[in-house]
Coordinates of C-alpha atoms in Angstrom, one line a residue:
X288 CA 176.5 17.5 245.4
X289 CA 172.9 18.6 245.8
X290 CA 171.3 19.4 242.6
X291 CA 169.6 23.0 242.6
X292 CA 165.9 23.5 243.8
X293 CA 163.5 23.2 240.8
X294 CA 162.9 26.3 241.0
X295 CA 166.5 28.2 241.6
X296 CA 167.6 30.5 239.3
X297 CA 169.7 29.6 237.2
X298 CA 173.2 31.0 237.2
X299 CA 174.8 33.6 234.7
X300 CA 177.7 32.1 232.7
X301 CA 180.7 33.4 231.0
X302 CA 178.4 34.7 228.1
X303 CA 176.4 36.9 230.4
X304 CA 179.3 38.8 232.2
X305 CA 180.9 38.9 229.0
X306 CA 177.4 40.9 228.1
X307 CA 177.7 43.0 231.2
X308 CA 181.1 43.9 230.3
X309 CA 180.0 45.2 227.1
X310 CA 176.9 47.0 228.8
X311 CA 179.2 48.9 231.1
X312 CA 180.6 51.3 227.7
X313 CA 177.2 53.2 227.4
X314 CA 177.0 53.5 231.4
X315 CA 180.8 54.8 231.9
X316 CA 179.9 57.2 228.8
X317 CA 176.9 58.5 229.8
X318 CA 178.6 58.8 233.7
X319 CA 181.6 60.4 232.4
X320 CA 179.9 62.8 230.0
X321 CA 177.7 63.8 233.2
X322 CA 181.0 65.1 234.9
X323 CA 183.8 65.8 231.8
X324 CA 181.9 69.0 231.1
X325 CA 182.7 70.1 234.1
X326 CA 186.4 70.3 233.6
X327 CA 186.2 72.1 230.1
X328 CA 184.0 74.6 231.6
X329 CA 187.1 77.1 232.5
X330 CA 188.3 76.4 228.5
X331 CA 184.9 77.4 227.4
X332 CA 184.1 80.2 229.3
X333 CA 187.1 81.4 228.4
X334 CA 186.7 80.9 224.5
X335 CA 183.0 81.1 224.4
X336 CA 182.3 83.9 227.2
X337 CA 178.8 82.8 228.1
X338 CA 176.9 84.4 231.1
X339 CA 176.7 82.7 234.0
X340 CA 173.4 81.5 233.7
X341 CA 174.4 79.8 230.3
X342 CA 177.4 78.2 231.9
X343 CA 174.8 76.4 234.1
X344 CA 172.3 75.5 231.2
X345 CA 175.3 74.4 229.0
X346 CA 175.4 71.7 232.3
X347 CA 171.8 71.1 232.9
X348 CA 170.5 70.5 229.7
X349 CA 171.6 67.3 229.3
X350 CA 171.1 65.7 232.1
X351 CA 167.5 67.6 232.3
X352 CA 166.5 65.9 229.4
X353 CA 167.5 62.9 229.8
X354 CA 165.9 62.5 233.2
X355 CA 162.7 63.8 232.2
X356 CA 162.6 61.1 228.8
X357 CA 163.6 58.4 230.8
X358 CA 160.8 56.9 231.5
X359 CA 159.5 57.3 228.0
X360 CA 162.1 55.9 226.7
X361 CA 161.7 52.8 229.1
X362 CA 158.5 52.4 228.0
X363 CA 159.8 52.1 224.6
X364 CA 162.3 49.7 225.0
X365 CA 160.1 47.4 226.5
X366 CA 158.1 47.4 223.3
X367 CA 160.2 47.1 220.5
X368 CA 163.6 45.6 222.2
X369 CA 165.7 46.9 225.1
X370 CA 169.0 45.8 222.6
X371 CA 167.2 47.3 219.9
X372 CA 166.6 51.1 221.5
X373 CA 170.1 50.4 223.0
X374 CA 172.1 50.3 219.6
X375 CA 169.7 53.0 218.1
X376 CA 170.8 55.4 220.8
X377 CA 174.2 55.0 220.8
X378 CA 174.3 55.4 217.2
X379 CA 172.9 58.6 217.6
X380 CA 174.9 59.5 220.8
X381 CA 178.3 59.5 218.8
X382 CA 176.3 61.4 216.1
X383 CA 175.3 64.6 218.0
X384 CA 178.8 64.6 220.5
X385 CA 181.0 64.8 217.4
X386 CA 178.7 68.0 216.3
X387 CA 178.8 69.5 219.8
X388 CA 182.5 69.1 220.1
X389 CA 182.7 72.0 217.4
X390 CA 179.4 74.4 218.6
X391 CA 180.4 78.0 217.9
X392 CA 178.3 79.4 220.5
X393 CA 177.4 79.2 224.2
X394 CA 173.6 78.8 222.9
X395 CA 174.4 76.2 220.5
X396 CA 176.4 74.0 223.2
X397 CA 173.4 74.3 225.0
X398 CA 170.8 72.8 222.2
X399 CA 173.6 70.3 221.6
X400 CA 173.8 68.8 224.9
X401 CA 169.8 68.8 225.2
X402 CA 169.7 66.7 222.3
X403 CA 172.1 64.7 223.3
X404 CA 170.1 64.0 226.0
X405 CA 167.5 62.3 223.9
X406 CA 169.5 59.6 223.0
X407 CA 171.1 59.2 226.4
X408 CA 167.5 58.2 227.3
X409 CA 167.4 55.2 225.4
X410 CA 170.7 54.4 226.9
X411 CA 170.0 54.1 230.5
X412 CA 166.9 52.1 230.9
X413 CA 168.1 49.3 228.6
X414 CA 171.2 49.0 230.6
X415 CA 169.9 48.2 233.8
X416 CA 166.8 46.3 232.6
X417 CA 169.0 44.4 230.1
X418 CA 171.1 43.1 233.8
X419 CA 167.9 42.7 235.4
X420 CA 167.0 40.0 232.4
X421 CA 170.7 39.1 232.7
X422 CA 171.1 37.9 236.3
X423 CA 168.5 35.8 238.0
X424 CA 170.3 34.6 240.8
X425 CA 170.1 37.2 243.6
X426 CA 173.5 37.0 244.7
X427 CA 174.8 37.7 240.7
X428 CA 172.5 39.8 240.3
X429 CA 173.6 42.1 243.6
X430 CA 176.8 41.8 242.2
X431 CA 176.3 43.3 238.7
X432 CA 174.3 46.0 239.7
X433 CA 177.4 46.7 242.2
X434 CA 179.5 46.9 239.1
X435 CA 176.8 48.9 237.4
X436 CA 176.2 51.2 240.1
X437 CA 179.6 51.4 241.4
X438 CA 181.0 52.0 237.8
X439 CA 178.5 55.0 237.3
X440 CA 179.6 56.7 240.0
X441 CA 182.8 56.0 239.2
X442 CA 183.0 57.4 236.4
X443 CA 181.4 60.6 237.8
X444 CA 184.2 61.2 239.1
X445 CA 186.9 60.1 236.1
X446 CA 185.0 62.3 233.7
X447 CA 187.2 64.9 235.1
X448 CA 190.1 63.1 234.7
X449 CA 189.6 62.0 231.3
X450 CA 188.5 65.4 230.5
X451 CA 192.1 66.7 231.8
X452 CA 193.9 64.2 229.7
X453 CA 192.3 65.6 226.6
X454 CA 192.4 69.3 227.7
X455 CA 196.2 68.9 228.2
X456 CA 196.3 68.4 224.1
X457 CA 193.3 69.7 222.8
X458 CA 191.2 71.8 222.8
X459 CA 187.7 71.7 224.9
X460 CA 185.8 69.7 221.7
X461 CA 188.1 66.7 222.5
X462 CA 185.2 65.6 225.5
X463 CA 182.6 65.3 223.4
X464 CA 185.0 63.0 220.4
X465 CA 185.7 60.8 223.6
X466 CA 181.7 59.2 222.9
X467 CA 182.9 58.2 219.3
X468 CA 185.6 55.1 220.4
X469 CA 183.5 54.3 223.3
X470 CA 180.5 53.4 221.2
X471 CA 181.8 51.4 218.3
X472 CA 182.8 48.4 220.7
X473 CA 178.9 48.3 222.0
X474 CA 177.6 49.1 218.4
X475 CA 180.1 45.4 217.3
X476 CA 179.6 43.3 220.2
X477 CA 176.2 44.0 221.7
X478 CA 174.4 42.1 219.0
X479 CA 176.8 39.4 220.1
X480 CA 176.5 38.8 223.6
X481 CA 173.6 41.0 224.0
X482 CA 170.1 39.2 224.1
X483 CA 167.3 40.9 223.2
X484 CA 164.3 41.2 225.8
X485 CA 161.0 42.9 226.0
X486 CA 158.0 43.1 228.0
X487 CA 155.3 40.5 226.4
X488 CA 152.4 43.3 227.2
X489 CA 153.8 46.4 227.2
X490 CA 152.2 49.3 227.7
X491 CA 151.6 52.1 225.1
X492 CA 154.0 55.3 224.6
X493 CA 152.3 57.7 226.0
X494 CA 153.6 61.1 224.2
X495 CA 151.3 63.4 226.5
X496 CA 152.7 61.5 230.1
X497 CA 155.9 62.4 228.2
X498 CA 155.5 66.2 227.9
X499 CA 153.9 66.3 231.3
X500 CA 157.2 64.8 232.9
X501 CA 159.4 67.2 230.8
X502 CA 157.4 70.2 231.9
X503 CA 157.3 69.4 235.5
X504 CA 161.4 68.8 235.3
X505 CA 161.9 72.0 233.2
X506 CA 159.7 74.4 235.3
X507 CA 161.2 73.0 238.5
X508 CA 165.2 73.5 237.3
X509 CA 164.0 77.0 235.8
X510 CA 162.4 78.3 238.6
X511 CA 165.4 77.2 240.9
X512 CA 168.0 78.6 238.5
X513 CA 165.9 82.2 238.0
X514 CA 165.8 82.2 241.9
X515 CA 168.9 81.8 243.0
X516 CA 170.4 84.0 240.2
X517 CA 168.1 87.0 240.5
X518 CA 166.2 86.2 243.5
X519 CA 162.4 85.8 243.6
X520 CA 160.2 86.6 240.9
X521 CA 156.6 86.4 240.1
X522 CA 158.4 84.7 236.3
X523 CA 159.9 82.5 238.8
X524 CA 156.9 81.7 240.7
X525 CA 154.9 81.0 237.5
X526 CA 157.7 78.3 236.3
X527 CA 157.3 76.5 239.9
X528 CA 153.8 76.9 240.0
X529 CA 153.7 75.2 236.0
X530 CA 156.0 72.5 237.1
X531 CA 153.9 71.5 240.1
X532 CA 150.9 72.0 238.1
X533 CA 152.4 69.5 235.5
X534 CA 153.9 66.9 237.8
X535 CA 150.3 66.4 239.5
X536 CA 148.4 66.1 236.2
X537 CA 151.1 63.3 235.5
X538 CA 150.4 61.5 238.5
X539 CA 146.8 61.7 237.5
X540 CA 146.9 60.1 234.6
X541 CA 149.2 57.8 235.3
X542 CA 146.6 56.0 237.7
X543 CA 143.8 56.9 235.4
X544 CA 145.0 54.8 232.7
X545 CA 144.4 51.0 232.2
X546 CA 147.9 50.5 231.7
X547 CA 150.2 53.2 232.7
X548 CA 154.0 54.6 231.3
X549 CA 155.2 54.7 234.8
X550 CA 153.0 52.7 237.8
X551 CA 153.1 55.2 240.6
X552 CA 151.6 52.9 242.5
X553 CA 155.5 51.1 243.5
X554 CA 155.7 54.2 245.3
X555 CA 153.7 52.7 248.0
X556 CA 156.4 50.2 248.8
X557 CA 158.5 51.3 251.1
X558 CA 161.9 50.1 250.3
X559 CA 161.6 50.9 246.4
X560 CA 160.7 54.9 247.5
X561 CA 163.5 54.6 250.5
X562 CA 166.1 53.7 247.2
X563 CA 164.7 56.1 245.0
X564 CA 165.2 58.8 247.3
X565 CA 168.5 57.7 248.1
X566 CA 169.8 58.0 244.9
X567 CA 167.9 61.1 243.8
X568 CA 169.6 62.8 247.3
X569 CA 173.3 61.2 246.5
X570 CA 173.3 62.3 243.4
X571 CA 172.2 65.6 243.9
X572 CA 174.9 66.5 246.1
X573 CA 177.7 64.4 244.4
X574 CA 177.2 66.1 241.1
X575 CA 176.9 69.3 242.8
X576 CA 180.2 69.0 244.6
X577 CA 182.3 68.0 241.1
X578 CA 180.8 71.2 239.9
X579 CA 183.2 73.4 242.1
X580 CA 185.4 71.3 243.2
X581 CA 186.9 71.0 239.6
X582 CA 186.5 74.7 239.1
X583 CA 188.2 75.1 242.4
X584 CA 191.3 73.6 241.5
X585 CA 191.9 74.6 237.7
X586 CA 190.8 78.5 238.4
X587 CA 191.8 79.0 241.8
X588 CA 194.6 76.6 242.4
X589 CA 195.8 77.2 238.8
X590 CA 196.3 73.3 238.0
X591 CA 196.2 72.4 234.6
X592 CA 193.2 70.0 233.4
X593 CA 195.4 66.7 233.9
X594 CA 196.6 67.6 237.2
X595 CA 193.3 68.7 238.5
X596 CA 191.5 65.7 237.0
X597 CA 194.7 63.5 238.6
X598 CA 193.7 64.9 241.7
X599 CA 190.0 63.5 241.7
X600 CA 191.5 59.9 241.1
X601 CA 191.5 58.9 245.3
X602 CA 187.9 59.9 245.2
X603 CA 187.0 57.5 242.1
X604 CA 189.0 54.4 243.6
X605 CA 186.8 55.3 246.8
X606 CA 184.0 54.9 245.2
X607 CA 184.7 51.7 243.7
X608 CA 186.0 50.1 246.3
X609 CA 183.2 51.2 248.6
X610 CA 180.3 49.6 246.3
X611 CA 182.2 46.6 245.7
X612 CA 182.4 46.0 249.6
X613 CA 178.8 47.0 250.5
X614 CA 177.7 44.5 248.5
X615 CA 179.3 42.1 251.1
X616 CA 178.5 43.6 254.0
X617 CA 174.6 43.6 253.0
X618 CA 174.6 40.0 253.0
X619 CA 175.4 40.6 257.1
X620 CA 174.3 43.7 258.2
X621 CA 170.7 45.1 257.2
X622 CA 170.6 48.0 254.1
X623 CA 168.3 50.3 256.8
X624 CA 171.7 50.1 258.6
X625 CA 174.4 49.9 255.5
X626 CA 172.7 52.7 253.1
X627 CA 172.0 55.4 255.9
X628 CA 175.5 54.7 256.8
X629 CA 176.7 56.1 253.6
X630 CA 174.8 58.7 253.7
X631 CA 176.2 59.9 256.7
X632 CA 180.2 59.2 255.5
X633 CA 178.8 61.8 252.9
X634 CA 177.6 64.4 255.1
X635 CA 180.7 64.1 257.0
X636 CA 182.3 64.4 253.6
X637 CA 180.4 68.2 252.6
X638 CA 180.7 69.3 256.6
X639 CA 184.8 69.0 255.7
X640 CA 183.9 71.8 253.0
X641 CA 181.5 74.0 254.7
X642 CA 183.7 74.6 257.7
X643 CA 187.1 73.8 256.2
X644 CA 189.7 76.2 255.1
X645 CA 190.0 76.2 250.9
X646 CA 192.8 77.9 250.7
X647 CA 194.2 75.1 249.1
X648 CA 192.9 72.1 247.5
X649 CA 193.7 69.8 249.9
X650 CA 190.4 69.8 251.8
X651 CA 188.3 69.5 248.8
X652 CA 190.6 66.0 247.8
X653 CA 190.3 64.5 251.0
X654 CA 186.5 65.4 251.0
X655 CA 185.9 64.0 247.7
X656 CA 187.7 60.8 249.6
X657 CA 185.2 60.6 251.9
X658 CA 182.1 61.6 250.1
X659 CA 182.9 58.6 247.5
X660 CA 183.4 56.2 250.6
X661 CA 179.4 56.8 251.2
X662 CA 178.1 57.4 247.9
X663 CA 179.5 54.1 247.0
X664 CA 177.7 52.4 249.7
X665 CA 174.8 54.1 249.4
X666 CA 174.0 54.2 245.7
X667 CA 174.8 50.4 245.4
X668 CA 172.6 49.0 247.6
X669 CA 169.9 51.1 247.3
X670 CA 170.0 50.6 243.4
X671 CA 169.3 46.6 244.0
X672 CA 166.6 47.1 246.4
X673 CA 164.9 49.2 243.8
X674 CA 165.0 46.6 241.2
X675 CA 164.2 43.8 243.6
X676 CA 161.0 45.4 244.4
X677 CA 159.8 44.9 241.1
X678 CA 159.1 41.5 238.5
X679 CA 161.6 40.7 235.8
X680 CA 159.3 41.8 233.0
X681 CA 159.0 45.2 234.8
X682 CA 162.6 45.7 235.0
X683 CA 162.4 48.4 231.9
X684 CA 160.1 50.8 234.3
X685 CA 161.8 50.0 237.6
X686 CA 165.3 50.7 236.0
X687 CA 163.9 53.6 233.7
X688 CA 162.4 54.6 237.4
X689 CA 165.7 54.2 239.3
X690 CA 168.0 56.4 236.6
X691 CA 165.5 59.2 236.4
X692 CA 166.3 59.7 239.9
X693 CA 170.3 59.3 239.3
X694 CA 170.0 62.4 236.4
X695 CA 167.7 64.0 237.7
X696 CA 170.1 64.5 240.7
X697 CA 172.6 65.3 238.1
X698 CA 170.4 68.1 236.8
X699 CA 169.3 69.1 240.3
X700 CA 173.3 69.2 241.8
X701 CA 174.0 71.7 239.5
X702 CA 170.5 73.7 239.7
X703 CA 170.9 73.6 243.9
X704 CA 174.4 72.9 245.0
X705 CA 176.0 75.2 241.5
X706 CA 173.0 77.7 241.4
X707 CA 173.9 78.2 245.2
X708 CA 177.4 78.8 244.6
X709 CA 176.9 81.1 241.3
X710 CA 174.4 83.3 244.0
X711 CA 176.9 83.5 246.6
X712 CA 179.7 84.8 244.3
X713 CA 177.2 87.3 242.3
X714 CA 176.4 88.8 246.1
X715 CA 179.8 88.4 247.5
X716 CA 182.0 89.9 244.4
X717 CA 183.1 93.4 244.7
X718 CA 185.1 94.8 241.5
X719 CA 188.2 96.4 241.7
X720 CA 188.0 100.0 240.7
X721 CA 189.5 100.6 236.8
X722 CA 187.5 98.2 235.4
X723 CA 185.3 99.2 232.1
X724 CA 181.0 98.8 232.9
X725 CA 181.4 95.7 230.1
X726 CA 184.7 93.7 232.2
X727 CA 183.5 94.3 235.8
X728 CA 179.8 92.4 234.0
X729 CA 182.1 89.3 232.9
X730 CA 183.8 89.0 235.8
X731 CA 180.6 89.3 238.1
X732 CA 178.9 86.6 236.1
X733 CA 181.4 83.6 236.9
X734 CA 184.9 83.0 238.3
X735 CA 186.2 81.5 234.8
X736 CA 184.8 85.2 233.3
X737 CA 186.7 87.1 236.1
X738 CA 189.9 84.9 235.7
X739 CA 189.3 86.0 231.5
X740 CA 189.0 89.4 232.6
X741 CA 192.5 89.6 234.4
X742 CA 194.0 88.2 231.3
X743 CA 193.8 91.6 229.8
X744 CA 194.6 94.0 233.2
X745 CA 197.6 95.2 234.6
X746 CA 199.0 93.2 237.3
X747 CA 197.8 95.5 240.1
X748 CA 194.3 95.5 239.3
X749 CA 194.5 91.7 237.9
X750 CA 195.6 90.9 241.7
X751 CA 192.6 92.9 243.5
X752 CA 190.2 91.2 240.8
X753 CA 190.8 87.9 241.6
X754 CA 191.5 88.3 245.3
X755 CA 187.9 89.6 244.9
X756 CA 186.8 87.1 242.8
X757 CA 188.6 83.9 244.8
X758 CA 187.1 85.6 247.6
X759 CA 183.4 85.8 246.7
X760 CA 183.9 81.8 245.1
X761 CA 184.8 80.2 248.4
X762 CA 181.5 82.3 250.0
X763 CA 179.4 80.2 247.5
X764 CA 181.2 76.8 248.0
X765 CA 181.0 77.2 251.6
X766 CA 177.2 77.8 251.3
X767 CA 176.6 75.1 248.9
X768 CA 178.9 72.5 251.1
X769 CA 175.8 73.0 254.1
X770 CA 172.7 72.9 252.1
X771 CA 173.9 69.7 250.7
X772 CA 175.0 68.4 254.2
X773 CA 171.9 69.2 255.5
X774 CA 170.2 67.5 252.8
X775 CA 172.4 64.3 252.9
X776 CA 171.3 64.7 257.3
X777 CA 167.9 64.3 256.7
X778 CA 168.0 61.9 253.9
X779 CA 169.8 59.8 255.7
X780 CA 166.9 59.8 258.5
X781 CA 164.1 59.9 256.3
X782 CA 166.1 56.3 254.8
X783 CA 166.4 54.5 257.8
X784 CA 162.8 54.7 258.6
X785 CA 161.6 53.6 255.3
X786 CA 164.1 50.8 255.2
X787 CA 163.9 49.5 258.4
X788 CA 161.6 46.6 257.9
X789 CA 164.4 45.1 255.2
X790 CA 166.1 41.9 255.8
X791 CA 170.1 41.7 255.1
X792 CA 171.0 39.0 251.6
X793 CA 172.1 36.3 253.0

């Protein structure tokens, strides 16, 4: 046999997937918690009765926050131990998701997920950057960020599922306990397998880069939430103008400083922006589409949580399967060809909901089917190319870089795609006549407040109310089904140029 190049990489053994096996708990949890929410919203609204704009808070929050500390946090792990900030923030994950699972309050769900968030942060970036470390060998390396990628979506889509499982026995809490299990395995194995790596000149934690990111995330969500719940508004204005405001004093400083908390100059490489925007675009409209999708089929189809989640399960395997086999297909066919591919399965995917009859919940299944198909090839590949772009010892930005742009899609799904489908049911909801000022406010605020309402009405007018209110849902999914397929359109355009200089792996 010919002995390996001097300078190969060398090859990860049995130690090393045994590491990434043990790296995939915080990823799944963090994916899953992204989504289960989403299932327990009907339980909560219906316990909790929170307005509508509280409902999308409870949500945002904690993706929001973790997007916007990210990088922060990346920073941080490359200066005192990615395995180090790893097991720090999953102790403190389990912490604060057994005290949400028992928040009396819509307001106090709210603050719980945001600090949950925090310590999501210091999940994330030592995950990838711990694979980067990991996997030398391209070809490894491809295929563990396929796992890491593919099992992130995945479980996007198997928070529901899981969430329905627990929802069939208890009550909503139980999503929260699920962190708890999850996390002991990492907290007993990962300073087993686990190595510990850091950047040998890190740079410094810069608190105020910190607080400029936040604000700029904050007043952007804000702004689009205010707007498209109680249309335009000089409040609103002022939260966009802050947020633009903050985001280019960041920018700023960032190239200002000797050694800055995230290098904007990678932006200037083409494939490492064409994989950022890939991602932040997928999951933008992925997340979205889980959001009423699951409310679809537990409110309007009347399936119980395990049966609606059960229903998502096609979509999942999708998914997987999809990112598994792009990874093969890349080393034939270039990723300006593969990843703007997917993007177009996905539009495909949303067009099947904008123009498709939802009278039942067949079309949103098979359209979950086919969305996954793309996402999965998309979000792979286009997760690699970030990280290839960059040098080992940078792997904590890059990867700190790359998962902003998966929660921040997270945060923005539900502040476009769910803020879009919240408008079109406030404008398109008509109240049946015998309802008290205080019921006919519920059920104009969401469709798990309407569906509350009619618990306590006389069939006849329980019938017109959620006519009305089925009615006036399907208006906003409709809606929210084209803005994201016109966003996945141009995306996918916008891709292909900046990709098209990029070889296929072979």
């Amino acid at each position: 046999m010919t002995p390996p190049a001097p300078d190969a990489p060398a090859r990860a053994g049995a130690r090393e997937w045994g590491a990434l096996v043990v790296l995939m708990l915080p990823v799944l949890l963090i994916s899953v918690d992204n989504t289960v929410l989403h299932f327990a919203l009907p339980q909560i609204s219906l316990e909790l009765r929170p307005t509508g704009r509280q409902l999308l808070w409870m949500v945002d929050a904690y993706p929001l926050v973790l997007a916007g500390l990210l990088v922060p946090m990346g920073a941080l792990g490359d200066r005192v131990g990615r395995r180090r900030l790893l097991l720090v923030g999953s102790t403190g994950f389990a912490a604060v998701s057994a005290l949400a699972a028992f928040a009396p309050s819509g307001p106090a769900l709210v603050a719980a997920r945001a600090v949950l968030g925090v310590f999501g942060a210091m999940l994330m970036p030592a995950t990838l950057s711990l694979i980067r470390n990991l996997f030398r060998d391209t070809v490894q390396r491809r295929t563990a960020i396929a796992v890491w990628a593919t099992g992130f979506s995945a479980g996007g889509v198997l928070g529901p599922v899981v969430g329905g499982v627990l929802l069939e026995h208890f009550r909503w809490g139980s999503v929260f306990l699920l962190a708890v299990p999850v996390l002991v395995p990492l907290l007993v194995l990962g300073p087993v397998l686990v190595p510990e790596s850091r950047d040998p000149r890190p740079g410094p934690v810069d608190l105020v880069s910190a607080a400029l990111v936040l604000a700029a995330m904050l007043g952007a969500v804000w702004a689009l939430k205010s707007t498209g719940a109680a249309g335009a508004s000089p409040a609103a204005a002022a939260a966009g103008a802050a947020a633009l405001l903050a985001g280019t004093a960041f920018v700023h400083r960032q190239l200002r400083r000797p050694v800055p908390m995230l290098d904007v100059r990678l932006f200037r490489r083409r494939v490492f922006t064409g994989g950022l925007v890939n991602n932040l675009v997928a999951s933008t409209v992925f997340i979205g589409f889980l959001f009423f999708v699951s409310q679809h089929l537990q409110l309007v189809e009347g399936l119980p949580p395990l049966r609606a989640g059960l229903a998502l399960v096609p979509g999942a395997a999708a998914t997987i399967l999809s990112g598994l086999v792009a990874v093969r297909v890349a080393r034939r066919v270039p990723p300006a060809v593969v990843v703007p591919a997917g993007l177009a399965v996905m539009t495909a995917g949303f067009l099947m909901v904008a123009l498709g009859d939802l009278s039942d919940g067949t079309v949103l299944v098979a359209a979950l089917v086919v969305t996954g198909i793309g996402s999965g090839a998309a979000q792979t590949l286009a997760g690699d190319l970030v990280l290839a772009e960059v040098e080992p010892e940078r792997a904590g930005a890059a990867s700190a870089i790359s998962e902003t742009a998966y929660e921040l899609g997270a945060a923005l799904g539900v502040a476009v795609l769910g803020t879009a489908v919240t408008a079109g049911y406030a404008r398109a909801f008509a109240p049946p006549p015998g309802l008290s000022p205080e019921q006919a406010a519920v059920a104009a605020e969401t469709l798990g407040g309407a569906v509350g309402v009619a618990g306590d009405l006389d069939a006849a007018t329980a019938g017109q109310l959620l006519a009305s209110a089925v009615g006036a849902f399907e208006t906003g999914v409709h809606a929210s089904a084209a803005i994201g397929a016109g966003l996945l359109a141009a995306t996918a355009v916008l891709v292909r140029l900046l990709l098209r200089r990029q070889p296929a792996a072979r």
